């Protein structure tokens, strides 16, 4: 296993951990931030898979714009998920 | 409730396992081209005059689909504006100084990166859609920090001019070469900035259109709807 492959596995494991945290946390603000991090890691993986166009779109839309839209929605509705 | 959570975890781990397994088998990149991919690799530079396959497919080979795509984005923007309208409120809240000065430094750099991506869309990875998202995120940061009201009229004007320009270039192709979006301008030398005929012009128009549309979406999401 090369160093790059090892890094890819680390990134994927990080993605799984962040996805579980984003789904399980009761604080919507941190859930949104973790989903933005997932987009960032996905865009890194796209670069590794030689798809720089998709990586650019994912980083700009997934990690910046959609995260911002979710944050604006949270700002209006309240930060903590209720039962 | 607990069962649903455990099932979701199992699915996520299974999915990542499948992806990790397929990475481990080392799929060779660039091999086993299908017939269509081989055609693009062999003929793109000759037929369209640009080295970037993705841009050639998006703007030249499948240009009509791209026109439909930007129309879909326009309809989505109109939907957001219709659901969450906002007028100019006069109250302007100042942001924290750290945010304010940070964004004053970062804003022009992000804008420059976006403009670079769109101008070199036919040479390097990226293009109108990616640059539109980058530029829109720059304007989003601007709105968050300075809390000044951007002139949305200007964005609407830019958007309509760019969309009309795209369609007009397509119609001009009918008169010049007999096909919608025909590349009627001289192609120039491969790898030159001014090359590829109408492809860079169309991609810059797409960049303007996408950036202004996404900026409008974000600003309406941010400030639209009922008064709080």
PDB file of C-alpha atoms in Angstrom:
ATOM      1  CA  UNK A   1       0.000   0.000   0.000  1.00  0.00           C
ATOM      2  CA  UNK A   2       1.506   3.299  -1.059  1.00  0.00           C
ATOM      3  CA  UNK A   3       1.522   6.465   1.021  1.00  0.00           C
ATOM      4  CA  UNK A   4      -1.124   8.089  -1.188  1.00  0.00           C
ATOM      5  CA  UNK A   5      -3.445   5.120  -0.825  1.00  0.00           C
ATOM      6  CA  UNK A   6      -2.976   5.230   2.942  1.00  0.00           C
ATOM      7  CA  UNK A   7      -3.931   8.935   2.923  1.00  0.00           C
ATOM      8  CA  UNK A   8      -7.019   8.137   0.884  1.00  0.00           C
ATOM      9  CA  UNK A   9      -8.104   5.565   3.477  1.00  0.00           C
ATOM     10  CA  UNK A  10      -7.515   8.076   6.269  1.00  0.00           C
ATOM     11  CA  UNK A  11      -9.640  10.670   4.448  1.00  0.00           C
ATOM     12  CA  UNK A  12     -12.422   8.144   3.877  1.00  0.00           C
ATOM     13  CA  UNK A  13     -12.395   7.095   7.525  1.00  0.00           C
ATOM     14  CA  UNK A  14     -12.560  10.771   8.479  1.00  0.00           C
ATOM     15  CA  UNK A  15     -15.577  11.150   6.187  1.00  0.00           C
ATOM     16  CA  UNK A  16     -17.397   8.278   7.871  1.00  0.00           C
ATOM     17  CA  UNK A  17     -16.680   9.687  11.328  1.00  0.00           C
ATOM     18  CA  UNK A  18     -17.829  13.170  10.319  1.00  0.00           C
ATOM     19  CA  UNK A  19     -20.983  11.819   8.671  1.00  0.00           C
ATOM     20  CA  UNK A  20     -21.894   9.925  11.850  1.00  0.00           C
ATOM     21  CA  UNK A  21     -21.247  13.008  14.004  1.00  0.00           C
ATOM     22  CA  UNK A  22     -23.310  15.178  11.644  1.00  0.00           C
ATOM     23  CA  UNK A  23     -26.201  12.747  11.800  1.00  0.00           C
ATOM     24  CA  UNK A  24     -26.064  12.153  15.546  1.00  0.00           C
ATOM     25  CA  UNK A  25     -25.365  15.573  17.071  1.00  0.00           C
ATOM     26  CA  UNK A  26     -28.230  17.600  18.485  1.00  0.00           C
ATOM     27  CA  UNK A  27     -26.480  20.900  17.695  1.00  0.00           C
ATOM     28  CA  UNK A  28     -27.555  21.792  14.165  1.00  0.00           C
ATOM     29  CA  UNK A  29     -24.728  24.306  13.740  1.00  0.00           C
ATOM     30  CA  UNK A  30     -22.037  21.681  14.196  1.00  0.00           C
ATOM     31  CA  UNK A  31     -23.992  19.217  12.053  1.00  0.00           C
ATOM     32  CA  UNK A  32     -23.965  21.737   9.194  1.00  0.00           C
ATOM     33  CA  UNK A  33     -20.243  22.429   9.622  1.00  0.00           C
ATOM     34  CA  UNK A  34     -19.431  18.714   9.607  1.00  0.00           C
ATOM     35  CA  UNK A  35     -21.414  18.214   6.393  1.00  0.00           C
ATOM     36  CA  UNK A  36     -19.390  21.064   4.870  1.00  0.00           C
ATOM     37  CA  UNK A  37     -16.191  19.274   5.900  1.00  0.00           C
ATOM     38  CA  UNK A  38     -17.455  16.133   4.182  1.00  0.00           C
ATOM     39  CA  UNK A  39     -17.835  18.122   0.936  1.00  0.00           C
ATOM     40  CA  UNK A  40     -14.267  19.383   1.306  1.00  0.00           C
ATOM     41  CA  UNK A  41     -12.895  15.855   1.762  1.00  0.00           C
ATOM     42  CA  UNK A  42     -14.969  14.634  -1.195  1.00  0.00           C
ATOM     43  CA  UNK A  43     -13.428  17.345  -3.360  1.00  0.00           C
ATOM     44  CA  UNK A  44      -9.941  16.184  -2.289  1.00  0.00           C
ATOM     45  CA  UNK A  45     -10.884  12.641  -3.316  1.00  0.00           C
ATOM     46  CA  UNK A  46     -12.084  13.963  -6.685  1.00  0.00           C
ATOM     47  CA  UNK A  47      -8.662  15.527  -7.235  1.00  0.00           C
ATOM     48  CA  UNK A  48      -7.075  12.142  -6.492  1.00  0.00           C
ATOM     49  CA  UNK A  49      -9.449  10.502  -8.978  1.00  0.00           C
ATOM     50  CA  UNK A  50      -8.253  12.994 -11.646  1.00  0.00           C
ATOM     51  CA  UNK A  51     -11.506  14.951 -11.884  1.00  0.00           C
ATOM     52  CA  UNK A  52     -10.420  18.538 -11.110  1.00  0.00           C
ATOM     53  CA  UNK A  53     -13.539  20.062 -12.695  1.00  0.00           C
ATOM     54  CA  UNK A  54     -15.832  18.160 -10.376  1.00  0.00           C
ATOM     55  CA  UNK A  55     -13.524  18.884  -7.432  1.00  0.00           C
ATOM     56  CA  UNK A  56     -13.770  22.629  -8.068  1.00  0.00           C
ATOM     57  CA  UNK A  57     -17.549  22.523  -8.301  1.00  0.00           C
ATOM     58  CA  UNK A  58     -17.822  20.386  -5.165  1.00  0.00           C
ATOM     59  CA  UNK A  59     -15.523  22.660  -3.142  1.00  0.00           C
ATOM     60  CA  UNK A  60     -17.307  25.849  -4.190  1.00  0.00           C
ATOM     61  CA  UNK A  61     -20.903  24.625  -4.081  1.00  0.00           C
ATOM     62  CA  UNK A  62     -20.823  21.894  -1.440  1.00  0.00           C
ATOM     63  CA  UNK A  63     -18.417  23.427   1.032  1.00  0.00           C
ATOM     64  CA  UNK A  64     -19.264  27.122   0.623  1.00  0.00           C
ATOM     65  CA  UNK A  65     -22.650  27.908  -0.900  1.00  0.00           C
ATOM     66  CA  UNK A  66     -24.881  25.077   0.323  1.00  0.00           C
ATOM     67  CA  UNK A  67     -23.284  25.239   3.776  1.00  0.00           C
ATOM     68  CA  UNK A  68     -24.025  28.976   3.882  1.00  0.00           C
ATOM     69  CA  UNK A  69     -27.632  28.409   2.842  1.00  0.00           C
ATOM     70  CA  UNK A  70     -28.071  25.777   5.578  1.00  0.00           C
ATOM     71  CA  UNK A  71     -26.491  28.188   8.098  1.00  0.00           C
ATOM     72  CA  UNK A  72     -28.914  30.984   7.110  1.00  0.00           C
ATOM     73  CA  UNK A  73     -31.810  28.566   7.595  1.00  0.00           C
ATOM     74  CA  UNK A  74     -30.469  27.518  11.033  1.00  0.00           C
ATOM     75  CA  UNK A  75     -30.053  31.163  12.056  1.00  0.00           C
ATOM     76  CA  UNK A  76     -33.769  31.651  11.526  1.00  0.00           C
ATOM     77  CA  UNK A  77     -35.113  28.467  13.061  1.00  0.00           C
ATOM     78  CA  UNK A  78     -32.939  27.850  16.133  1.00  0.00           C
ATOM     79  CA  UNK A  79     -29.706  26.036  16.832  1.00  0.00           C
ATOM     80  CA  UNK A  80     -30.786  22.950  18.751  1.00  0.00           C
ATOM     81  CA  UNK A  81     -32.786  20.047  17.376  1.00  0.00           C
ATOM     82  CA  UNK A  82     -35.888  19.320  19.414  1.00  0.00           C
ATOM     83  CA  UNK A  83     -37.489  15.964  19.937  1.00  0.00           C
TER      84      UNK A  83
ATOM     85  CA  UNK B   1     -35.396   5.140  16.355  1.00  0.00           C
ATOM     86  CA  UNK B   2     -32.196   3.364  17.479  1.00  0.00           C
ATOM     87  CA  UNK B   3     -32.615   0.677  14.804  1.00  0.00           C
ATOM     88  CA  UNK B   4     -32.847   3.347  12.110  1.00  0.00           C
ATOM     89  CA  UNK B   5     -29.589   4.925  13.324  1.00  0.00           C
ATOM     90  CA  UNK B   6     -27.751   1.599  13.407  1.00  0.00           C
ATOM     91  CA  UNK B   7     -29.002   0.772   9.897  1.00  0.00           C
ATOM     92  CA  UNK B   8     -27.778   4.147   8.636  1.00  0.00           C
ATOM     93  CA  UNK B   9     -24.309   3.532  10.119  1.00  0.00           C
ATOM     94  CA  UNK B  10     -24.158   0.070   8.560  1.00  0.00           C
ATOM     95  CA  UNK B  11     -25.049   1.518   5.147  1.00  0.00           C
ATOM     96  CA  UNK B  12     -22.416   4.256   5.384  1.00  0.00           C
ATOM     97  CA  UNK B  13     -19.694   1.798   6.406  1.00  0.00           C
ATOM     98  CA  UNK B  14     -20.713  -0.656   3.668  1.00  0.00           C
ATOM     99  CA  UNK B  15     -20.613   2.092   1.037  1.00  0.00           C
ATOM    100  CA  UNK B  16     -17.193   3.303   2.086  1.00  0.00           C
ATOM    101  CA  UNK B  17     -15.986  -0.291   2.170  1.00  0.00           C
ATOM    102  CA  UNK B  18     -17.095  -0.825  -1.425  1.00  0.00           C
ATOM    103  CA  UNK B  19     -15.379   2.386  -2.564  1.00  0.00           C
ATOM    104  CA  UNK B  20     -12.199   1.502  -0.646  1.00  0.00           C
ATOM    105  CA  UNK B  21     -12.179  -1.976  -2.178  1.00  0.00           C
ATOM    106  CA  UNK B  22     -12.526  -0.570  -5.698  1.00  0.00           C
ATOM    107  CA  UNK B  23      -9.651   1.836  -4.994  1.00  0.00           C
ATOM    108  CA  UNK B  24      -7.502  -1.044  -3.800  1.00  0.00           C
ATOM    109  CA  UNK B  25      -7.956  -2.953  -7.037  1.00  0.00           C
ATOM    110  CA  UNK B  26      -6.138  -0.031  -8.719  1.00  0.00           C
ATOM    111  CA  UNK B  27      -8.344   0.733 -11.677  1.00  0.00           C
ATOM    112  CA  UNK B  28      -5.867   2.078 -14.244  1.00  0.00           C
ATOM    113  CA  UNK B  29      -6.692   5.639 -15.220  1.00  0.00           C
ATOM    114  CA  UNK B  30      -6.771   6.458 -18.900  1.00  0.00           C
ATOM    115  CA  UNK B  31      -6.997   2.860 -20.060  1.00  0.00           C
ATOM    116  CA  UNK B  32      -9.877   0.942 -21.605  1.00  0.00           C
ATOM    117  CA  UNK B  33     -11.360   3.991 -23.274  1.00  0.00           C
ATOM    118  CA  UNK B  34     -14.806   3.460 -24.675  1.00  0.00           C
ATOM    119  CA  UNK B  35     -15.351   4.233 -28.333  1.00  0.00           C
ATOM    120  CA  UNK B  36     -16.891   7.636 -27.562  1.00  0.00           C
ATOM    121  CA  UNK B  37     -14.089   8.642 -25.168  1.00  0.00           C
ATOM    122  CA  UNK B  38     -11.514   7.559 -27.754  1.00  0.00           C
ATOM    123  CA  UNK B  39     -13.246   9.761 -30.324  1.00  0.00           C
ATOM    124  CA  UNK B  40     -13.058  12.783 -27.994  1.00  0.00           C
ATOM    125  CA  UNK B  41      -9.391  12.152 -27.160  1.00  0.00           C
ATOM    126  CA  UNK B  42      -8.443  11.799 -30.807  1.00  0.00           C
ATOM    127  CA  UNK B  43     -10.525  14.575 -32.354  1.00  0.00           C
ATOM    128  CA  UNK B  44     -11.240  17.323 -29.781  1.00  0.00           C
ATOM    129  CA  UNK B  45      -8.178  19.447 -30.492  1.00  0.00           C
ATOM    130  CA  UNK B  46      -8.634  19.110 -34.234  1.00  0.00           C
ATOM    131  CA  UNK B  47     -12.369  19.808 -34.338  1.00  0.00           C
ATOM    132  CA  UNK B  48     -12.857  22.488 -31.676  1.00  0.00           C
ATOM    133  CA  UNK B  49      -9.385  24.018 -31.413  1.00  0.00           C
ATOM    134  CA  UNK B  50      -9.153  23.745 -27.606  1.00  0.00           C
ATOM    135  CA  UNK B  51      -7.164  21.272 -25.477  1.00  0.00           C
ATOM    136  CA  UNK B  52      -9.695  20.828 -22.643  1.00  0.00           C
ATOM    137  CA  UNK B  53     -11.999  17.880 -23.373  1.00  0.00           C
ATOM    138  CA  UNK B  54     -14.497  18.700 -20.649  1.00  0.00           C
ATOM    139  CA  UNK B  55     -15.027  22.258 -21.866  1.00  0.00           C
ATOM    140  CA  UNK B  56     -15.217  21.028 -25.454  1.00  0.00           C
ATOM    141  CA  UNK B  57     -17.997  18.608 -24.516  1.00  0.00           C
ATOM    142  CA  UNK B  58     -19.877  21.062 -22.304  1.00  0.00           C
ATOM    143  CA  UNK B  59     -19.782  24.067 -24.628  1.00  0.00           C
ATOM    144  CA  UNK B  60     -19.231  22.683 -28.113  1.00  0.00           C
ATOM    145  CA  UNK B  61     -20.338  19.055 -28.540  1.00  0.00           C
ATOM    146  CA  UNK B  62     -23.212  19.357 -26.039  1.00  0.00           C
ATOM    147  CA  UNK B  63     -23.742  23.122 -26.182  1.00  0.00           C
ATOM    148  CA  UNK B  64     -27.482  22.861 -26.605  1.00  0.00           C
ATOM    149  CA  UNK B  65     -27.779  20.786 -23.419  1.00  0.00           C
ATOM    150  CA  UNK B  66     -25.811  23.484 -21.604  1.00  0.00           C
ATOM    151  CA  UNK B  67     -28.321  26.093 -22.750  1.00  0.00           C
ATOM    152  CA  UNK B  68     -31.031  23.937 -21.195  1.00  0.00           C
ATOM    153  CA  UNK B  69     -28.953  23.577 -18.038  1.00  0.00           C
ATOM    154  CA  UNK B  70     -28.583  27.327 -17.504  1.00  0.00           C
ATOM    155  CA  UNK B  71     -32.310  27.676 -18.173  1.00  0.00           C
ATOM    156  CA  UNK B  72     -33.007  25.209 -15.363  1.00  0.00           C
ATOM    157  CA  UNK B  73     -30.778  27.269 -13.073  1.00  0.00           C
ATOM    158  CA  UNK B  74     -32.676  30.428 -14.094  1.00  0.00           C
ATOM    159  CA  UNK B  75     -36.008  28.769 -13.237  1.00  0.00           C
ATOM    160  CA  UNK B  76     -34.666  27.638  -9.847  1.00  0.00           C
ATOM    161  CA  UNK B  77     -33.498  31.189  -9.126  1.00  0.00           C
ATOM    162  CA  UNK B  78     -36.897  32.588 -10.086  1.00  0.00           C
ATOM    163  CA  UNK B  79     -38.511  30.080  -7.746  1.00  0.00           C
ATOM    164  CA  UNK B  80     -36.338  31.151  -4.812  1.00  0.00           C
ATOM    165  CA  UNK B  81     -37.004  34.832  -5.536  1.00  0.00           C
ATOM    166  CA  UNK B  82     -40.720  34.154  -5.782  1.00  0.00           C
ATOM    167  CA  UNK B  83     -40.877  32.293  -2.462  1.00  0.00           C
ATOM    168  CA  UNK B  84     -38.510  34.559  -0.508  1.00  0.00           C
ATOM    169  CA  UNK B  85     -38.790  38.112  -1.802  1.00  0.00           C
ATOM    170  CA  UNK B  86     -36.972  40.920  -0.043  1.00  0.00           C
ATOM    171  CA  UNK B  87     -36.959  44.672  -0.321  1.00  0.00           C
ATOM    172  CA  UNK B  88     -34.240  46.987   0.842  1.00  0.00           C
ATOM    173  CA  UNK B  89     -34.296  47.245   4.616  1.00  0.00           C
ATOM    174  CA  UNK B  90     -32.591  50.352   5.820  1.00  0.00           C
ATOM    175  CA  UNK B  91     -31.080  48.907   8.986  1.00  0.00           C
ATOM    176  CA  UNK B  92     -27.474  47.843   8.440  1.00  0.00           C
ATOM    177  CA  UNK B  93     -25.748  45.821  11.155  1.00  0.00           C
ATOM    178  CA  UNK B  94     -21.968  46.047  11.410  1.00  0.00           C
ATOM    179  CA  UNK B  95     -20.099  42.758  11.592  1.00  0.00           C
ATOM    180  CA  UNK B  96     -17.271  41.920  13.984  1.00  0.00           C
ATOM    181  CA  UNK B  97     -14.035  43.746  13.044  1.00  0.00           C
ATOM    182  CA  UNK B  98     -12.073  40.504  12.590  1.00  0.00           C
ATOM    183  CA  UNK B  99     -14.614  39.236  10.067  1.00  0.00           C
ATOM    184  CA  UNK B 100     -14.783  42.663   8.448  1.00  0.00           C
ATOM    185  CA  UNK B 101     -11.044  43.021   7.841  1.00  0.00           C
ATOM    186  CA  UNK B 102     -10.515  39.351   7.038  1.00  0.00           C
ATOM    187  CA  UNK B 103     -13.057  39.499   4.280  1.00  0.00           C
ATOM    188  CA  UNK B 104     -11.762  42.818   2.969  1.00  0.00           C
ATOM    189  CA  UNK B 105      -8.459  41.023   2.344  1.00  0.00           C
ATOM    190  CA  UNK B 106      -9.876  37.707   1.098  1.00  0.00           C
ATOM    191  CA  UNK B 107     -12.713  39.019  -1.089  1.00  0.00           C
ATOM    192  CA  UNK B 108     -10.594  40.353  -4.018  1.00  0.00           C
ATOM    193  CA  UNK B 109      -8.443  37.198  -4.020  1.00  0.00           C
ATOM    194  CA  UNK B 110     -11.466  34.882  -4.285  1.00  0.00           C
ATOM    195  CA  UNK B 111     -12.886  37.111  -7.016  1.00  0.00           C
ATOM    196  CA  UNK B 112      -9.570  36.975  -8.893  1.00  0.00           C
ATOM    197  CA  UNK B 113      -9.468  33.162  -8.674  1.00  0.00           C
ATOM    198  CA  UNK B 114     -13.008  32.983 -10.054  1.00  0.00           C
ATOM    199  CA  UNK B 115     -12.188  35.310 -12.953  1.00  0.00           C
ATOM    200  CA  UNK B 116      -9.020  33.313 -13.698  1.00  0.00           C
ATOM    201  CA  UNK B 117     -10.979  30.051 -13.786  1.00  0.00           C
ATOM    202  CA  UNK B 118     -13.597  31.409 -16.172  1.00  0.00           C
ATOM    203  CA  UNK B 119     -11.162  33.130 -18.537  1.00  0.00           C
ATOM    204  CA  UNK B 120      -8.981  30.015 -18.807  1.00  0.00           C
ATOM    205  CA  UNK B 121     -12.007  27.723 -19.019  1.00  0.00           C
ATOM    206  CA  UNK B 122     -10.973  26.370 -22.408  1.00  0.00           C
ATOM    207  CA  UNK B 123      -7.351  25.718 -21.352  1.00  0.00           C
ATOM    208  CA  UNK B 124      -7.349  24.552 -17.720  1.00  0.00           C
ATOM    209  CA  UNK B 125      -9.820  22.553 -15.605  1.00  0.00           C
ATOM    210  CA  UNK B 126     -12.909  24.424 -14.556  1.00  0.00           C
ATOM    211  CA  UNK B 127     -15.055  26.877 -16.400  1.00  0.00           C
ATOM    212  CA  UNK B 128     -18.227  28.909 -16.242  1.00  0.00           C
ATOM    213  CA  UNK B 129     -20.102  26.817 -13.703  1.00  0.00           C
ATOM    214  CA  UNK B 130     -17.204  26.371 -11.271  1.00  0.00           C
ATOM    215  CA  UNK B 131     -16.159  30.013 -11.572  1.00  0.00           C
ATOM    216  CA  UNK B 132     -19.762  31.100 -11.093  1.00  0.00           C
ATOM    217  CA  UNK B 133     -19.904  29.222  -7.801  1.00  0.00           C
ATOM    218  CA  UNK B 134     -16.544  30.684  -6.662  1.00  0.00           C
ATOM    219  CA  UNK B 135     -17.570  34.259  -7.516  1.00  0.00           C
ATOM    220  CA  UNK B 136     -20.953  33.795  -5.844  1.00  0.00           C
ATOM    221  CA  UNK B 137     -19.235  32.567  -2.665  1.00  0.00           C
ATOM    222  CA  UNK B 138     -17.062  35.709  -2.721  1.00  0.00           C
ATOM    223  CA  UNK B 139     -20.163  37.908  -2.905  1.00  0.00           C
ATOM    224  CA  UNK B 140     -21.788  35.828  -0.178  1.00  0.00           C
ATOM    225  CA  UNK B 141     -18.827  36.546   2.142  1.00  0.00           C
ATOM    226  CA  UNK B 142     -19.121  40.223   1.221  1.00  0.00           C
ATOM    227  CA  UNK B 143     -22.787  40.297   2.152  1.00  0.00           C
ATOM    228  CA  UNK B 144     -22.188  38.416   5.414  1.00  0.00           C
ATOM    229  CA  UNK B 145     -19.413  40.709   6.564  1.00  0.00           C
ATOM    230  CA  UNK B 146     -20.249  44.198   5.436  1.00  0.00           C
ATOM    231  CA  UNK B 147     -24.031  43.793   5.747  1.00  0.00           C
ATOM    232  CA  UNK B 148     -24.362  46.297   2.953  1.00  0.00           C
ATOM    233  CA  UNK B 149     -27.105  45.671   0.462  1.00  0.00           C
ATOM    234  CA  UNK B 150     -25.767  44.631  -2.881  1.00  0.00           C
ATOM    235  CA  UNK B 151     -27.539  46.158  -5.829  1.00  0.00           C
ATOM    236  CA  UNK B 152     -29.533  43.133  -6.958  1.00  0.00           C
ATOM    237  CA  UNK B 153     -30.794  45.047 -10.000  1.00  0.00           C
ATOM    238  CA  UNK B 154     -27.262  44.973 -11.385  1.00  0.00           C
ATOM    239  CA  UNK B 155     -27.066  41.196 -10.923  1.00  0.00           C
ATOM    240  CA  UNK B 156     -30.429  40.705 -12.641  1.00  0.00           C
ATOM    241  CA  UNK B 157     -29.241  42.912 -15.533  1.00  0.00           C
ATOM    242  CA  UNK B 158     -25.964  40.969 -15.893  1.00  0.00           C
ATOM    243  CA  UNK B 159     -27.827  37.678 -15.758  1.00  0.00           C
ATOM    244  CA  UNK B 160     -30.308  38.622 -18.473  1.00  0.00           C
ATOM    245  CA  UNK B 161     -27.606  40.108 -20.725  1.00  0.00           C
ATOM    246  CA  UNK B 162     -25.476  36.965 -20.399  1.00  0.00           C
ATOM    247  CA  UNK B 163     -28.397  34.611 -21.052  1.00  0.00           C
ATOM    248  CA  UNK B 164     -29.544  36.595 -24.080  1.00  0.00           C
ATOM    249  CA  UNK B 165     -25.974  36.742 -25.364  1.00  0.00           C
ATOM    250  CA  UNK B 166     -25.648  32.957 -25.175  1.00  0.00           C
ATOM    251  CA  UNK B 167     -28.861  32.459 -27.151  1.00  0.00           C
ATOM    252  CA  UNK B 168     -27.902  35.158 -29.676  1.00  0.00           C
ATOM    253  CA  UNK B 169     -24.504  33.556 -30.320  1.00  0.00           C
ATOM    254  CA  UNK B 170     -26.353  30.308 -30.967  1.00  0.00           C
ATOM    255  CA  UNK B 171     -28.700  32.009 -33.429  1.00  0.00           C
ATOM    256  CA  UNK B 172     -25.753  33.751 -35.114  1.00  0.00           C
ATOM    257  CA  UNK B 173     -24.318  30.263 -35.677  1.00  0.00           C
ATOM    258  CA  UNK B 174     -27.443  29.375 -37.673  1.00  0.00           C
ATOM    259  CA  UNK B 175     -26.842  32.273 -40.055  1.00  0.00           C
ATOM    260  CA  UNK B 176     -23.054  31.838 -40.283  1.00  0.00           C
ATOM    261  CA  UNK B 177     -22.770  28.064 -40.552  1.00  0.00           C
ATOM    262  CA  UNK B 178     -26.213  26.529 -40.688  1.00  0.00           C
ATOM    263  CA  UNK B 179     -26.351  25.037 -37.171  1.00  0.00           C
ATOM    264  CA  UNK B 180     -27.326  26.321 -33.729  1.00  0.00           C
ATOM    265  CA  UNK B 181     -24.162  27.249 -31.750  1.00  0.00           C
ATOM    266  CA  UNK B 182     -21.980  26.671 -34.810  1.00  0.00           C
ATOM    267  CA  UNK B 183     -18.384  27.754 -34.098  1.00  0.00           C
ATOM    268  CA  UNK B 184     -18.170  30.521 -36.688  1.00  0.00           C
ATOM    269  CA  UNK B 185     -15.158  32.436 -35.338  1.00  0.00           C
ATOM    270  CA  UNK B 186     -11.555  31.532 -36.312  1.00  0.00           C
ATOM    271  CA  UNK B 187     -10.145  28.818 -34.050  1.00  0.00           C
ATOM    272  CA  UNK B 188      -6.617  30.225 -33.620  1.00  0.00           C
ATOM    273  CA  UNK B 189      -3.639  28.284 -32.264  1.00  0.00           C
ATOM    274  CA  UNK B 190      -4.052  25.455 -29.768  1.00  0.00           C
ATOM    275  CA  UNK B 191      -3.206  26.513 -26.164  1.00  0.00           C
ATOM    276  CA  UNK B 192      -3.511  30.266 -26.936  1.00  0.00           C
ATOM    277  CA  UNK B 193      -5.693  32.365 -24.653  1.00  0.00           C
ATOM    278  CA  UNK B 194      -7.548  33.751 -27.670  1.00  0.00           C
ATOM    279  CA  UNK B 195      -8.434  30.491 -29.365  1.00  0.00           C
ATOM    280  CA  UNK B 196     -11.342  28.164 -29.814  1.00  0.00           C
ATOM    281  CA  UNK B 197     -13.695  30.604 -31.575  1.00  0.00           C
ATOM    282  CA  UNK B 198     -16.950  31.104 -29.655  1.00  0.00           C
ATOM    283  CA  UNK B 199     -16.130  28.619 -26.862  1.00  0.00           C
ATOM    284  CA  UNK B 200     -14.379  31.078 -24.458  1.00  0.00           C
ATOM    285  CA  UNK B 201     -17.017  33.744 -25.145  1.00  0.00           C
ATOM    286  CA  UNK B 202     -19.873  31.367 -24.381  1.00  0.00           C
ATOM    287  CA  UNK B 203     -18.127  30.093 -21.249  1.00  0.00           C
ATOM    288  CA  UNK B 204     -17.544  33.631 -19.963  1.00  0.00           C
ATOM    289  CA  UNK B 205     -21.226  34.404 -20.547  1.00  0.00           C
ATOM    290  CA  UNK B 206     -22.150  31.211 -18.640  1.00  0.00           C
ATOM    291  CA  UNK B 207     -19.826  32.307 -15.820  1.00  0.00           C
ATOM    292  CA  UNK B 208     -21.499  35.718 -15.571  1.00  0.00           C
ATOM    293  CA  UNK B 209     -24.953  34.141 -15.649  1.00  0.00           C
ATOM    294  CA  UNK B 210     -24.241  31.448 -13.055  1.00  0.00           C
ATOM    295  CA  UNK B 211     -22.436  33.817 -10.672  1.00  0.00           C
ATOM    296  CA  UNK B 212     -25.193  36.419 -10.709  1.00  0.00           C
ATOM    297  CA  UNK B 213     -27.904  33.771 -10.341  1.00  0.00           C
ATOM    298  CA  UNK B 214     -26.201  32.054  -7.401  1.00  0.00           C
ATOM    299  CA  UNK B 215     -25.544  35.424  -5.739  1.00  0.00           C
ATOM    300  CA  UNK B 216     -29.234  36.256  -6.018  1.00  0.00           C
ATOM    301  CA  UNK B 217     -30.203  32.856  -4.593  1.00  0.00           C
ATOM    302  CA  UNK B 218     -27.879  33.306  -1.614  1.00  0.00           C
ATOM    303  CA  UNK B 219     -28.966  36.876  -0.912  1.00  0.00           C
ATOM    304  CA  UNK B 220     -32.637  35.917  -1.011  1.00  0.00           C
ATOM    305  CA  UNK B 221     -31.987  32.917   1.242  1.00  0.00           C
ATOM    306  CA  UNK B 222     -30.146  35.252   3.606  1.00  0.00           C
ATOM    307  CA  UNK B 223     -32.544  38.181   3.817  1.00  0.00           C
ATOM    308  CA  UNK B 224     -35.732  37.161   2.062  1.00  0.00           C
ATOM    309  CA  UNK B 225     -39.103  36.194   3.431  1.00  0.00           C
ATOM    310  CA  UNK B 226     -41.002  37.563   6.365  1.00  0.00           C
ATOM    311  CA  UNK B 227     -39.503  40.214   8.610  1.00  0.00           C
ATOM    312  CA  UNK B 228     -38.040  38.685  11.788  1.00  0.00           C
TER     313      UNK B 228
END
